[in-house]
Coordinates of C-alpha atoms and ligand atoms in Angstrom, one line a residue:
M1 CA 74.7 45.9 -12.4
C2 CA 77.6 43.6 -12.4
G3 CA 80.8 44.3 -10.5
I4 CA 84.3 44.2 -11.8
I5 CA 87.6 44.0 -9.9
G6 CA 91.2 43.7 -11.0
F7 CA 94.3 43.2 -8.8
I8 CA 98.0 43.2 -9.3
G9 CA 100.1 42.0 -6.4
K10 CA 100.5 39.2 -3.9
N11 CA 97.7 36.6 -3.2
V12 CA 95.8 37.7 -6.3
K13 CA 93.1 35.1 -6.0
E14 CA 92.3 36.0 -2.4
N15 CA 92.1 39.7 -3.2
L16 CA 89.9 39.1 -6.2
V17 CA 87.5 36.9 -4.1
Q18 CA 87.4 39.5 -1.4
G19 CA 86.6 42.2 -4.0
L20 CA 83.9 40.1 -5.5
E21 CA 82.3 39.5 -2.1
K22 CA 82.1 43.2 -1.6
L23 CA 80.7 43.7 -5.1
E24 CA 78.1 41.1 -4.8
Y25 CA 75.5 43.7 -4.1
R26 CA 75.8 44.5 -7.8
G27 CA 74.7 41.1 -9.0
Y28 CA 75.1 37.5 -8.0
D29 CA 73.8 35.4 -10.9
S30 CA 77.3 34.0 -11.6
S31 CA 81.0 35.0 -11.2
G32 CA 84.3 34.3 -12.7
M33 CA 88.0 35.2 -12.7
V34 CA 91.1 34.9 -14.8
I35 CA 94.7 35.1 -13.4
L36 CA 97.8 35.4 -15.5
H37 CA 100.2 32.7 -14.4
N38 CA 103.4 31.8 -16.3
H39 CA 102.0 33.5 -19.4
N40 CA 98.9 31.4 -19.3
F41 CA 95.4 32.2 -18.2
F42 CA 94.1 30.3 -15.2
V43 CA 90.3 30.6 -15.5
E44 CA 87.4 29.7 -13.2
K45 CA 83.7 30.4 -13.4
A46 CA 80.7 29.5 -11.3
I47 CA 76.9 29.8 -11.5
G48 CA 75.4 31.4 -8.4
S49 CA 77.0 33.4 -5.6
V50 CA 80.6 34.2 -5.2
E51 CA 80.7 31.6 -2.5
K52 CA 80.6 29.0 -5.3
L53 CA 83.5 30.4 -7.1
K54 CA 85.4 30.8 -3.8
E55 CA 85.0 27.1 -3.3
K56 CA 86.2 26.2 -6.8
V57 CA 89.5 28.3 -6.4
K58 CA 90.2 27.4 -2.8
D59 CA 93.5 25.6 -3.6
I60 CA 94.9 28.3 -5.9
E61 CA 97.8 30.3 -4.7
F62 CA 99.2 32.8 -7.2
D63 CA 100.8 36.2 -7.1
G64 CA 100.5 38.4 -10.1
I65 CA 97.7 39.9 -12.0
G66 CA 94.0 39.0 -12.4
I67 CA 90.5 40.3 -13.2
A68 CA 87.2 39.1 -11.9
H69 CA 83.5 39.7 -12.3
T70 CA 80.2 39.2 -10.6
R71 CA 77.2 39.2 -13.0
W72 CA 73.6 40.3 -13.0
A73 CA 72.4 39.0 -16.4
T74 CA 71.2 41.4 -19.0
H75 CA 72.0 39.8 -22.3
G76 CA 72.2 36.0 -22.4
K77 CA 71.1 33.4 -19.9
I78 CA 72.9 32.6 -16.7
T79 CA 75.3 30.0 -18.1
I80 CA 79.0 29.4 -17.7
E81 CA 79.5 30.5 -21.3
N82 CA 78.0 33.8 -20.6
C83 CA 79.8 34.2 -17.4
H84 CA 82.8 36.7 -17.4
P85 CA 85.7 36.9 -18.1
H86 CA 85.4 36.8 -21.9
F87 CA 88.3 36.0 -24.2
S88 CA 89.6 37.1 -27.6
S89 CA 89.5 34.5 -30.4
D90 CA 93.3 33.9 -30.1
N91 CA 92.8 33.6 -26.3
N92 CA 95.5 36.1 -25.6
I93 CA 93.2 38.7 -24.1
A94 CA 90.7 38.5 -21.3
I95 CA 88.1 41.1 -20.4
V96 CA 85.5 41.8 -17.7
H97 CA 82.7 44.3 -18.4
N98 CA 79.9 46.1 -16.5
G99 CA 77.4 47.9 -18.6
I100 CA 75.6 47.3 -21.9
I101 CA 77.2 47.5 -25.4
E102 CA 74.3 48.9 -27.3
N103 CA 75.7 48.3 -30.8
F104 CA 76.8 44.7 -30.0
E105 CA 74.4 43.0 -32.5
E106 CA 75.8 45.0 -35.4
L107 CA 79.4 44.4 -34.2
K108 CA 78.7 40.7 -33.6
L109 CA 77.3 40.3 -37.1
K110 CA 80.4 41.9 -38.7
L111 CA 82.8 39.8 -36.5
E112 CA 80.9 36.6 -37.3
K113 CA 81.1 37.4 -41.0
S114 CA 84.8 37.8 -40.6
G115 CA 85.0 34.3 -39.2
K116 CA 84.9 35.0 -35.4
Y117 CA 83.2 32.4 -33.3
F118 CA 81.0 33.4 -30.4
Y119 CA 80.6 30.9 -27.6
G120 CA 77.9 32.9 -25.7
Q121 CA 75.1 35.4 -26.1
T122 CA 76.4 38.4 -24.1
D123 CA 77.0 41.8 -25.4
S124 CA 80.3 41.8 -23.5
E125 CA 81.9 39.0 -25.6
V126 CA 82.0 41.4 -28.5
I127 CA 84.6 43.5 -26.7
A128 CA 86.9 40.5 -26.4
K129 CA 86.4 39.5 -30.0
L130 CA 87.3 43.0 -31.2
L131 CA 90.8 42.4 -29.8
S132 CA 93.8 40.1 -30.3
K133 CA 97.5 39.5 -29.5
R134 CA 98.5 42.1 -26.9
L135 CA 97.1 45.2 -25.4
T136 CA 98.3 48.8 -26.0
I137 CA 96.8 52.2 -25.2
N138 CA 96.1 52.7 -28.9
K139 CA 94.2 49.5 -29.1
I140 CA 92.0 50.6 -26.2
K141 CA 91.5 53.9 -27.9
R142 CA 90.4 52.2 -31.1
L143 CA 88.2 49.8 -29.1
I144 CA 86.2 52.6 -27.5
G145 CA 85.8 54.3 -30.9
K146 CA 83.9 51.2 -32.0
I147 CA 81.7 50.3 -29.0
E148 CA 78.7 52.3 -27.9
G149 CA 76.8 52.2 -24.7
S150 CA 77.8 52.0 -21.1
Y151 CA 80.9 50.2 -19.9
A152 CA 83.5 49.8 -17.2
I153 CA 86.0 47.3 -18.7
A154 CA 89.2 45.8 -17.3
L155 CA 91.4 43.9 -19.6
I156 CA 94.6 41.8 -19.3
S157 CA 96.7 40.0 -21.9
K158 CA 99.1 37.2 -21.8
N159 CA 101.9 39.5 -22.9
N160 CA 101.3 42.5 -20.6
N161 CA 101.9 43.1 -16.9
E162 CA 99.2 45.8 -16.6
I163 CA 95.5 46.0 -16.3
Y164 CA 94.0 48.1 -19.1
F165 CA 90.7 49.8 -18.6
A166 CA 88.0 52.1 -20.2
K167 CA 85.0 53.7 -18.8
N168 CA 81.7 55.3 -20.0
K169 CA 78.6 55.6 -17.8
S170 CA 79.4 52.7 -15.5
P171 CA 81.4 53.4 -12.4
L172 CA 85.2 52.7 -12.3
Y173 CA 87.9 53.4 -9.8
V174 CA 91.6 52.7 -9.5
A175 CA 94.0 52.7 -6.6
Q176 CA 97.6 52.0 -5.7
G177 CA 98.7 50.5 -2.5
I178 CA 102.3 49.9 -1.3
D179 CA 102.7 46.6 -3.1
C180 CA 99.5 46.3 -5.1
S181 CA 97.4 48.0 -7.7
L182 CA 93.6 47.7 -8.0
I183 CA 90.7 48.6 -10.3
A184 CA 87.1 48.1 -9.3
S185 CA 83.4 49.2 -9.7
D186 CA 83.4 50.5 -6.1
P187 CA 86.1 52.0 -3.9
C188 CA 84.9 49.8 -1.1
C189 CA 87.2 47.1 -2.6
F190 CA 90.2 49.2 -1.8
V191 CA 89.7 49.2 2.0
S192 CA 92.7 48.0 4.0
K193 CA 94.8 48.0 0.8
C194 CA 95.3 51.7 0.2
D195 CA 94.0 55.0 1.6
K196 CA 93.6 56.9 -1.7
F197 CA 91.8 56.2 -4.9
Y198 CA 91.2 57.8 -8.3
T199 CA 87.7 58.2 -10.0
I200 CA 87.8 57.3 -13.7
E201 CA 85.5 59.7 -15.7
D202 CA 83.4 59.0 -18.8
G203 CA 85.5 58.7 -21.9
E204 CA 88.7 58.0 -20.0
Y205 CA 90.9 55.0 -20.5
G206 CA 94.4 53.9 -19.5
K207 CA 96.4 51.2 -17.7
I208 CA 97.6 50.5 -14.2
S209 CA 100.6 48.5 -13.1
L210 CA 102.7 48.2 -10.0
N211 CA 104.8 51.1 -11.4
G212 CA 102.0 53.6 -11.9
L213 CA 98.8 54.8 -13.5
E214 CA 98.4 56.2 -17.0
V215 CA 95.0 57.8 -17.9
Y216 CA 94.0 59.4 -21.1
N217 CA 91.0 61.6 -21.9
R218 CA 88.5 61.4 -24.9
N219 CA 91.0 63.3 -27.0
G220 CA 93.7 60.9 -26.4
E221 CA 95.7 63.2 -24.1
M222 CA 97.5 61.9 -21.1
I223 CA 96.0 63.4 -18.0
E224 CA 96.9 63.8 -14.3
K225 CA 94.3 62.5 -11.9
Q226 CA 93.6 63.9 -8.5
A227 CA 93.5 61.3 -5.7
Q228 CA 90.6 61.2 -3.3
Q229 CA 90.8 60.0 0.3
L230 CA 89.2 56.7 1.2
N231 CA 87.1 57.9 4.1
F232 CA 85.2 56.2 6.9
F233 CA 82.2 55.5 4.6
F234 CA 84.1 52.5 3.2
K235 CA 84.9 51.0 6.6
D236 CA 84.3 47.3 6.3
T237 CA 81.1 46.2 8.0
N238 CA 79.8 42.8 9.0
K239 CA 76.6 41.4 10.2
E240 CA 77.6 41.6 13.9
K241 CA 75.0 39.8 16.0
Y242 CA 72.4 39.8 13.2
S243 CA 71.7 36.9 10.9
H244 CA 71.3 39.1 7.9
Y245 CA 72.3 42.6 6.8
M246 CA 68.7 43.5 6.1
I247 CA 67.6 43.2 9.8
K248 CA 70.9 44.9 10.9
E249 CA 70.3 47.8 8.6
I250 CA 66.6 48.2 9.6
N251 CA 67.8 48.4 13.2
E252 CA 70.4 51.0 12.1
S253 CA 67.7 53.5 11.1
K254 CA 67.9 55.2 14.5
N255 CA 71.7 55.7 13.9
V256 CA 70.8 57.3 10.6
L257 CA 68.6 59.7 12.4
V258 CA 71.3 60.5 15.0
N259 CA 73.9 61.0 12.2
L260 CA 71.6 63.3 10.3
I261 CA 70.8 65.4 13.4
K262 CA 74.5 65.9 13.9
R263 CA 75.5 66.4 10.2
Y264 CA 72.7 68.8 9.3
Q265 CA 73.9 71.2 12.0
E266 CA 77.3 71.5 10.4
K267 CA 78.3 74.7 8.6
D268 CA 79.0 73.3 5.2
I269 CA 75.5 71.6 5.0
I270 CA 73.7 74.7 6.4
K271 CA 75.5 76.7 3.7
K272 CA 74.3 74.3 1.0
L273 CA 70.7 74.3 2.4
K274 CA 70.9 78.1 2.2
G275 CA 72.0 77.8 -1.3
I276 CA 68.5 76.7 -2.3
N277 CA 66.7 79.9 -2.8
I278 CA 63.2 78.3 -2.7
K279 CA 61.4 81.6 -3.7
K280 CA 63.2 81.5 -7.0
F281 CA 61.6 78.3 -8.1
N282 CA 58.2 77.7 -9.8
R283 CA 58.3 74.0 -9.7
I284 CA 60.2 71.2 -8.0
Y285 CA 60.8 67.7 -9.4
L286 CA 61.8 64.8 -7.2
I287 CA 63.3 62.1 -9.3
G288 CA 64.4 58.5 -8.3
C289 CA 63.8 54.8 -8.9
G290 CA 62.3 52.1 -6.8
T291 CA 62.5 52.8 -3.1
A292 CA 64.1 56.2 -3.8
Y293 CA 61.1 57.2 -5.9
H294 CA 58.9 56.4 -2.9
A295 CA 61.1 58.7 -0.8
G296 CA 60.5 61.3 -3.4
L297 CA 56.7 60.9 -3.0
V298 CA 57.1 61.5 0.8
G299 CA 59.3 64.5 0.1
E300 CA 56.7 65.9 -2.4
K301 CA 54.2 66.0 0.5
Y302 CA 56.7 67.7 2.9
L303 CA 57.3 70.4 0.2
K304 CA 53.7 70.9 -0.8
E305 CA 52.6 71.2 2.8
R306 CA 55.0 74.1 3.2
F307 CA 55.3 76.0 -0.1
K308 CA 52.9 77.1 -2.7
I309 CA 55.0 75.6 -5.5
D310 CA 54.1 72.9 -7.9
V311 CA 56.0 69.7 -6.8
F312 CA 56.1 66.6 -9.0
T313 CA 57.7 63.2 -8.3
R314 CA 58.9 61.3 -11.3
K315 CA 60.2 57.8 -11.8
A316 CA 63.6 58.4 -13.4
S317 CA 63.0 56.0 -16.2
E318 CA 59.8 57.9 -17.2
F319 CA 61.2 61.4 -16.8
F320 CA 62.0 61.8 -20.5
Y321 CA 58.4 61.0 -21.6
Q322 CA 56.6 63.5 -19.4
N323 CA 57.3 66.6 -21.4
D324 CA 57.7 68.5 -18.2
V325 CA 58.4 72.2 -18.1
L326 CA 62.1 72.6 -17.2
D327 CA 64.0 75.9 -16.9
E328 CA 66.1 78.0 -14.5
K329 CA 63.0 78.2 -12.3
S330 CA 63.0 74.4 -11.8
L331 CA 64.5 72.7 -8.9
C332 CA 65.4 69.0 -9.6
I333 CA 66.1 66.8 -6.6
F334 CA 67.6 63.5 -7.5
I335 CA 67.3 60.8 -4.9
S336 CA 69.5 57.7 -4.9
Q337 CA 71.2 55.4 -2.3
S338 CA 74.0 54.4 -4.7
G339 CA 74.2 57.6 -6.8
E340 CA 74.9 55.1 -9.7
T341 CA 71.4 54.3 -10.9
A342 CA 71.5 54.7 -14.7
D343 CA 68.0 56.0 -15.2
T344 CA 68.5 58.6 -12.5
I345 CA 71.8 59.7 -13.9
S346 CA 70.3 59.9 -17.4
A347 CA 67.4 62.0 -16.2
M348 CA 69.9 64.3 -14.4
E349 CA 72.0 64.7 -17.6
E350 CA 68.8 65.5 -19.5
T351 CA 68.0 68.4 -17.2
K352 CA 71.4 70.0 -17.7
K353 CA 70.4 71.7 -20.9
Y354 CA 67.6 73.5 -19.1
K355 CA 69.8 75.1 -16.5
T356 CA 67.8 73.7 -13.6
L357 CA 69.3 73.7 -10.1
N358 CA 70.2 70.0 -9.6
V359 CA 70.4 68.7 -6.1
A360 CA 71.5 65.1 -5.2
I361 CA 70.3 63.3 -2.1
V362 CA 72.7 60.3 -1.9
N363 CA 74.2 57.8 0.4
T364 CA 77.4 57.5 -1.6
E365 CA 78.9 61.0 -1.8
Y366 CA 81.7 59.9 -4.2
S367 CA 79.1 58.6 -6.7
T368 CA 78.5 59.7 -10.3
L369 CA 75.2 61.4 -9.4
A370 CA 76.8 63.4 -6.6
S371 CA 79.7 64.5 -8.8
K372 CA 77.4 65.9 -11.4
C373 CA 74.8 67.8 -9.3
D374 CA 75.1 71.4 -8.1
L375 CA 74.5 70.5 -4.5
V376 CA 74.8 67.2 -2.7
F377 CA 73.1 66.2 0.5
P378 CA 74.2 63.1 2.2
I379 CA 71.9 60.5 3.8
C380 CA 74.6 59.5 6.3
A381 CA 73.3 55.9 6.4
G382 CA 76.7 54.2 6.1
Q383 CA 77.1 51.3 3.7
E384 CA 73.8 49.5 2.9
K385 CA 74.6 46.0 1.9
A386 CA 71.2 44.2 1.8
V387 CA 69.9 44.6 -1.7
A388 CA 66.5 45.8 -0.7
S389 CA 66.9 49.4 0.6
T390 CA 65.7 50.0 4.2
K391 CA 67.8 52.5 6.3
A392 CA 68.7 54.5 3.1
Y393 CA 64.9 55.0 2.5
F394 CA 64.7 56.2 6.1
G395 CA 67.6 58.6 5.5
Q396 CA 66.2 59.9 2.2
C397 CA 62.9 60.8 3.7
L398 CA 64.6 62.4 6.7
V399 CA 66.8 64.5 4.5
L400 CA 63.7 65.7 2.5
Y401 CA 62.0 66.5 5.8
I402 CA 65.1 68.5 7.0
M403 CA 65.3 70.3 3.7
A404 CA 61.6 71.3 3.6
S405 CA 61.6 72.3 7.3
F406 CA 64.8 74.3 7.0
L407 CA 63.7 76.2 3.9
N408 CA 60.5 76.9 5.8
G409 CA 62.4 78.3 8.8
E410 CA 61.3 75.5 11.2
N411 CA 63.4 74.1 14.0
F412 CA 63.8 70.6 12.6
I413 CA 66.5 69.7 15.1
E414 CA 63.9 70.0 18.0
H415 CA 61.4 67.8 16.0
L416 CA 63.9 65.2 15.2
M417 CA 65.3 65.0 18.8
S418 CA 61.8 64.3 20.1
F419 CA 61.3 61.8 17.3
K420 CA 64.5 60.1 18.3
K421 CA 63.5 60.0 21.9
D422 CA 60.3 58.1 21.3
F423 CA 61.4 56.1 18.3
D424 CA 60.1 52.6 18.3
F425 CA 61.2 49.6 16.2
G426 CA 58.0 47.7 16.8
N427 CA 57.6 44.4 18.6
D428 CA 59.4 41.8 16.7
N429 CA 57.3 38.9 18.1
K430 CA 54.1 40.6 17.0
I431 CA 55.6 41.3 13.6
M432 CA 56.7 37.6 13.3
Q433 CA 53.2 36.4 14.2
L434 CA 51.8 38.5 11.3
A435 CA 54.5 37.1 9.0
D436 CA 53.1 33.6 10.0
L437 CA 49.7 34.7 8.7
L438 CA 51.3 35.8 5.4
I439 CA 53.8 33.1 4.4
N440 CA 51.3 30.9 2.6
K441 CA 49.4 33.6 0.9
N442 CA 49.7 34.1 -2.9
Y443 CA 48.4 37.7 -3.0
I444 CA 48.7 40.5 -0.5
F445 CA 47.2 44.0 -0.7
F446 CA 48.2 47.2 1.0
I447 CA 45.9 50.1 1.3
G448 CA 46.2 53.6 2.7
R449 CA 45.4 57.3 2.2
G450 CA 47.8 60.3 1.9
F451 CA 51.2 59.5 3.5
D452 CA 49.9 56.0 4.3
Y453 CA 49.4 55.3 0.7
I454 CA 53.0 56.1 0.0
T455 CA 54.0 53.8 3.0
A456 CA 51.7 51.2 1.4
L457 CA 53.7 51.5 -1.9
E458 CA 57.0 51.0 -0.2
A459 CA 55.8 48.2 2.2
S460 CA 54.4 46.4 -0.8
L461 CA 57.7 46.8 -2.8
K462 CA 59.7 45.5 0.1
L463 CA 57.5 42.5 0.5
K464 CA 57.5 41.5 -3.2
E465 CA 61.2 42.2 -3.6
I466 CA 62.3 39.7 -0.9
T467 CA 59.4 37.3 -0.5
Y468 CA 58.3 36.9 -4.1
I469 CA 54.6 37.1 -3.0
F470 CA 52.5 39.0 -5.4
S471 CA 51.8 42.3 -3.6
Y472 CA 49.8 45.3 -4.7
S473 CA 49.2 48.7 -3.1
E474 CA 46.2 50.8 -3.8
C475 CA 44.8 54.1 -2.4
S476 CA 42.0 53.1 0.0
G477 CA 39.5 55.2 -1.8
E478 CA 40.4 53.8 -5.2
L479 CA 39.7 50.1 -4.2
K480 CA 36.0 50.3 -5.2
H481 CA 37.1 51.4 -8.8
G482 CA 38.3 48.0 -9.8
T483 CA 40.7 46.4 -7.3
L484 CA 37.9 45.1 -5.1
A485 CA 37.2 42.6 -7.9
L486 CA 40.3 40.8 -6.9
I487 CA 39.3 40.4 -3.2
N488 CA 37.8 37.2 -2.1
Q489 CA 37.9 34.7 0.7
G490 CA 41.2 34.8 2.7
I491 CA 43.0 37.4 0.7
P492 CA 44.9 39.6 3.2
V493 CA 44.6 43.3 3.0
I494 CA 47.0 45.3 5.1
V495 CA 45.3 48.6 6.0
I496 CA 47.7 51.4 7.0
A497 CA 45.7 54.1 8.8
N498 CA 47.7 56.7 10.8
D499 CA 45.7 59.8 9.8
E500 CA 43.0 60.8 12.2
K501 CA 41.4 63.0 9.6
C502 CA 40.5 60.2 7.3
F503 CA 40.6 57.2 9.7
N504 CA 36.9 56.6 9.4
K505 CA 36.9 56.7 5.6
T506 CA 39.7 54.2 5.6
L507 CA 37.9 52.0 8.0
N508 CA 34.9 52.0 5.7
N509 CA 37.1 51.0 2.8
A510 CA 38.5 48.2 5.0
Y511 CA 34.9 47.0 5.7
E512 CA 34.2 46.9 2.0
V513 CA 37.1 44.4 1.8
K514 CA 35.8 42.4 4.8
S515 CA 32.4 42.0 3.3
R516 CA 34.0 40.3 0.3
G517 CA 35.9 37.8 2.4
G518 CA 39.2 39.7 2.7
E519 CA 41.3 39.2 5.8
L520 CA 42.0 42.6 7.3
V521 CA 45.2 43.6 9.1
L522 CA 45.4 47.0 10.7
I523 CA 48.6 49.0 11.1
S524 CA 47.8 52.2 12.9
S525 CA 49.0 54.8 15.4
I526 CA 45.5 55.6 16.4
D527 CA 44.0 54.1 19.5
I528 CA 41.0 51.9 18.6
D529 CA 38.3 50.3 20.7
N530 CA 37.5 46.5 20.8
E531 CA 34.5 46.9 18.4
I532 CA 36.8 48.2 15.7
E533 CA 39.6 45.7 16.6
N534 CA 37.2 42.8 16.2
N535 CA 36.9 43.5 12.5
F536 CA 40.6 42.8 12.0
E537 CA 42.4 39.5 11.9
Y538 CA 45.5 41.2 13.2
Y539 CA 46.4 44.7 14.6
I540 CA 49.8 46.3 15.1
K541 CA 49.9 49.5 17.0
I542 CA 52.4 52.1 15.7
K543 CA 54.0 54.5 18.2
D544 CA 52.4 57.9 17.8
C545 CA 54.6 60.8 16.6
E546 CA 54.2 64.0 14.6
S547 CA 52.3 63.3 11.4
D548 CA 55.2 64.1 9.0
L549 CA 57.3 61.5 10.6
K550 CA 54.7 58.8 10.8
P551 CA 55.7 57.3 7.4
L552 CA 59.1 56.6 9.0
Q553 CA 57.8 55.2 12.2
T554 CA 55.5 52.9 10.2
I555 CA 57.9 51.7 7.5
V556 CA 60.4 50.2 9.9
V557 CA 57.6 47.8 11.1
L558 CA 56.6 47.0 7.6
Q559 CA 60.2 46.5 6.5
K560 CA 60.5 44.0 9.3
L561 CA 57.3 42.3 8.2
A562 CA 58.8 41.7 4.8
Y563 CA 62.1 40.5 6.4
Y564 CA 60.4 38.0 8.7
T565 CA 58.1 36.8 6.0
A566 CA 61.1 36.1 3.8
I567 CA 62.9 34.3 6.6
K568 CA 59.9 32.1 7.4
K569 CA 59.7 31.2 3.7
G570 CA 63.3 30.1 3.9
L571 CA 64.6 32.8 1.5
N572 CA 67.7 34.9 1.9
P573 CA 66.4 38.5 2.2
D574 CA 69.9 40.0 1.6
K575 CA 70.1 38.6 -1.9
P576 CA 66.7 38.5 -3.5
R577 CA 66.4 36.9 -7.0
N578 CA 66.5 39.2 -10.1
L579 CA 67.4 42.3 -8.1
A580 CA 70.6 44.2 -7.8
K581 CA 71.5 47.0 -5.5
S582 CA 73.0 49.2 -8.0
V583 CA 71.1 49.3 -11.3
T584 CA 73.6 50.7 -13.8
V585 CA 71.7 49.9 -16.9
E586 CA 68.6 51.8 -18.3
Ligands
LIG601 C1 67.3 48.9 -7.1 C2 67.6 48.5 -5.7 C3 66.6 49.2 -4.8 C4 66.7 50.7 -5.0 C5 66.6 51.1 -6.4 C6 67.1 52.5 -6.6 O1 66.0 48.5 -7.5 O2 67.4 47.1 -5.5 O3 66.8 48.9 -3.4 O4 65.8 51.3 -4.2 O5 67.5 50.3 -7.2 O6 68.5 52.6 -6.3 P1 69.2 53.9 -5.8 O7 70.7 53.5 -5.5 O8 69.2 54.8 -7.0 O9 68.5 54.4 -4.6

């Protein structure tokens, strides 16, 4: 979480603001910037979105050098004091930081004993207080010898014309344009300013100026970096005709399907798919966080249906505590939109010592996760800007479907083409009417069996993420083992029932809810008669398709339900509270 940007060149303020706007997906609790002007620091900070900071700096016109930050609070409340940039005690050095300094309390204590005053509560302020006077490469080397944890840091001083930097476990990229130099948490900030960029690796540090880039490795040796092309992925996107990125991105799910059909017929991807010798493995682990974890659960079903192999889905943050068997016969599939989620990366690092085959399913192919896995499979969803993941989930599930089908010798293209032909985004008016029924509720339950239970988990997560309504998902059959105690008059229970085989059982579970006063909503691809329909307050018919793809056909409707409920509650679904798109802390 948190995003950092540094810029040297003309219109520094505008470029910093533009960068922050692009990085807002990483956090938007507060933001701040510092610009070096006539050997003095011009500083501005604001609580809330970057828009607030933009307003405060609207009359500033400087050329030169500056760094800026958008924050997702981890240590210390959302206050101006805790807002970055942070400053050395002599006020000569300014820093912005993304990550967590794990030994900050110990360092802070020492610094306080030596007379240093701390104005805030953040771990990041410690970095600034460890420095004074002017920056040099040796000072950065000494600094990273003292701090532990994750960091992408950009630093400037009143006496230098460069931006210094250091990186460990948090993403950091640098780039040089014709008349500017940049540093940022995401290469998307470099669009239209340069066409190549450099990825800074863990343990590396250095400085960038208009004259060039200097990078040093852990051993203090100067190294030559290879430039990467800034490709179409980073193309600037806007909301077009939509009022929010979230609804635009849900509606882009079909494009993801089209992209994947095309991309997964290309030679390099086929070669990678063939690189997974499924017979070699005894067990498969699918690992991710949040929505990506739910995609893993869907993938688990695809794989189990087809192969007689143990398949387990793990929440990345829990992976360490499972004591799972890991060896060369284990296939680990890491799923992540950003490829920067700290827990997922840590889990992947842990598997390395067991010589597992590590596969990444990511949207961002230049990400840390992608760079460290043996095989990388793209989701081809294009940039996802809304914080709550929608089209990326769709793409993750599809890639898992393709992988399982390919490894089983099925013609996945044919299946996906027919899915595409009949794909249905649902009737927005009907979904909005259902949203009307939900906006004033305090609790909402989702139930389902098999695939539908996974869809219930994801639908429930989406709803709570952006509407702040308490939402809980349960397997239909488990309801009677406790959760029914929570059902009383007027509590909505959304029943997802796409599977003919267990439809009647799920209906019976629904009726158990109804007899306790619950309000039933049915989401189903199965044709029902009036007698059944009369038991439900509301019914949304899902377009029928092959059973493996029903979770995808259903989730777009439930993503829209979350979206419209948020809109009707007057909330901004693109920027939900207490959530960041890229969670770079464990
Ligand atoms: C955060 C985001 C979610 C996302 C999860 C995993 O919680 O807000 O939308 O599903 O992280 O992120 P990843 O980038 O690894 O898919």
